[in-house]
């Protein structure tokens, strides 16, 4: 895991507000957001080539959405990660730092771009095809290491951070891993997290807030002989629950060192690939999180209701969930209505940016 810190450039207002632009956060409130931007390529280095020079149309649209919503802390998902983290640097410097579509540039001087299990070879035949190689034999599905990774961008300082990329699925007590399907060799290398789970402290003027981020695997598998039904997805969501403020279960061990003291207040963010009532998620998987008494299920909406993604007839899979002690002052899904000039941004990704504004008591 690498923490990237850089001095931010001054932000100069460009153009006027558009009809779909969210109102600024209330005084003293912090805007947390998550956005699956779909900035990914199947070929290693493909995204770097696209981003270089600042001319990629899709990346410019992603940057414009961010510039219009102006989150203070953003979990940006599906951003391919190269070993040096250049893709994030390119996106910040050549897209976010430049005006897009009449929106003002935005600077994020603090960032995290943790390593991802996606595309990372396991060395074991996980999918049972007799060959130990390929996307389905990676620790998390991906055609090259770092595909579908995620980053955290922050206008506020970031404190201590921990990842849980190496936590083995088999070590989850009463977990849903189908042990009869996986060999001992597979059980010894397959992690719970398909990308990674991240816990990092956001330092605010009123005190620290714990940010918990993840991108669990979609709850769909191709093997009809096993009742998969979102087993890994459900256990990945369970880890987020177990990372909430309170007593930490013994199995929750970070990749490096000890987790240490955690703030009393937290926000969970990410494309969790689970809808409460629709789709293929395991029954109760997301309810375990959103119904936890420590969580406020704010349910941000747009003109299209509570859905946050376009596929399967519309799904709620992207979440920003503050803990109960935080005051919620605003929320929304950036999904301009048909006829709004900014509706041109709706095709940027099959997900839409979700935000919640919170204020420490």
Coordinates of C-alpha atoms in Angstrom, one line a residue, residues 37-41 46-64 79 90-91 94-95 98 100 348:
X37 CA -15.9 5.1 -12.7
X38 CA -15.2 2.1 -15.0
X39 CA -11.7 3.4 -15.9
X40 CA -10.3 0.0 -16.8
X41 CA -8.7 -1.8 -19.7
X46 CA -3.9 0.2 -21.5
X47 CA -5.4 2.8 -19.1
X48 CA -2.0 4.6 -18.8
X49 CA -2.0 5.0 -22.6
X50 CA -5.5 6.3 -22.5
X51 CA -5.0 8.8 -19.7
X52 CA -1.7 10.2 -21.0
X53 CA -2.1 13.7 -22.4
X54 CA -5.4 14.4 -20.7
X55 CA -7.5 13.8 -23.8
X56 CA -9.5 10.6 -22.9
X57 CA -13.2 11.4 -23.3
X58 CA -14.4 9.0 -20.7
X59 CA -11.9 10.1 -18.1
X60 CA -12.8 13.7 -18.8
X61 CA -16.5 12.9 -18.1
X62 CA -15.6 11.1 -14.9
X63 CA -13.5 14.1 -13.8
X64 CA -16.4 16.5 -14.6
X79 CA -9.3 2.6 -11.7
X90 CA -2.3 11.1 -14.3
X91 CA -6.0 11.3 -13.5
X94 CA -4.3 15.9 -16.2
X95 CA -8.1 15.5 -15.5
X98 CA -8.1 20.9 -15.3
X100 CA -13.9 19.8 -17.6
X348 CA -20.0 7.9 -18.2

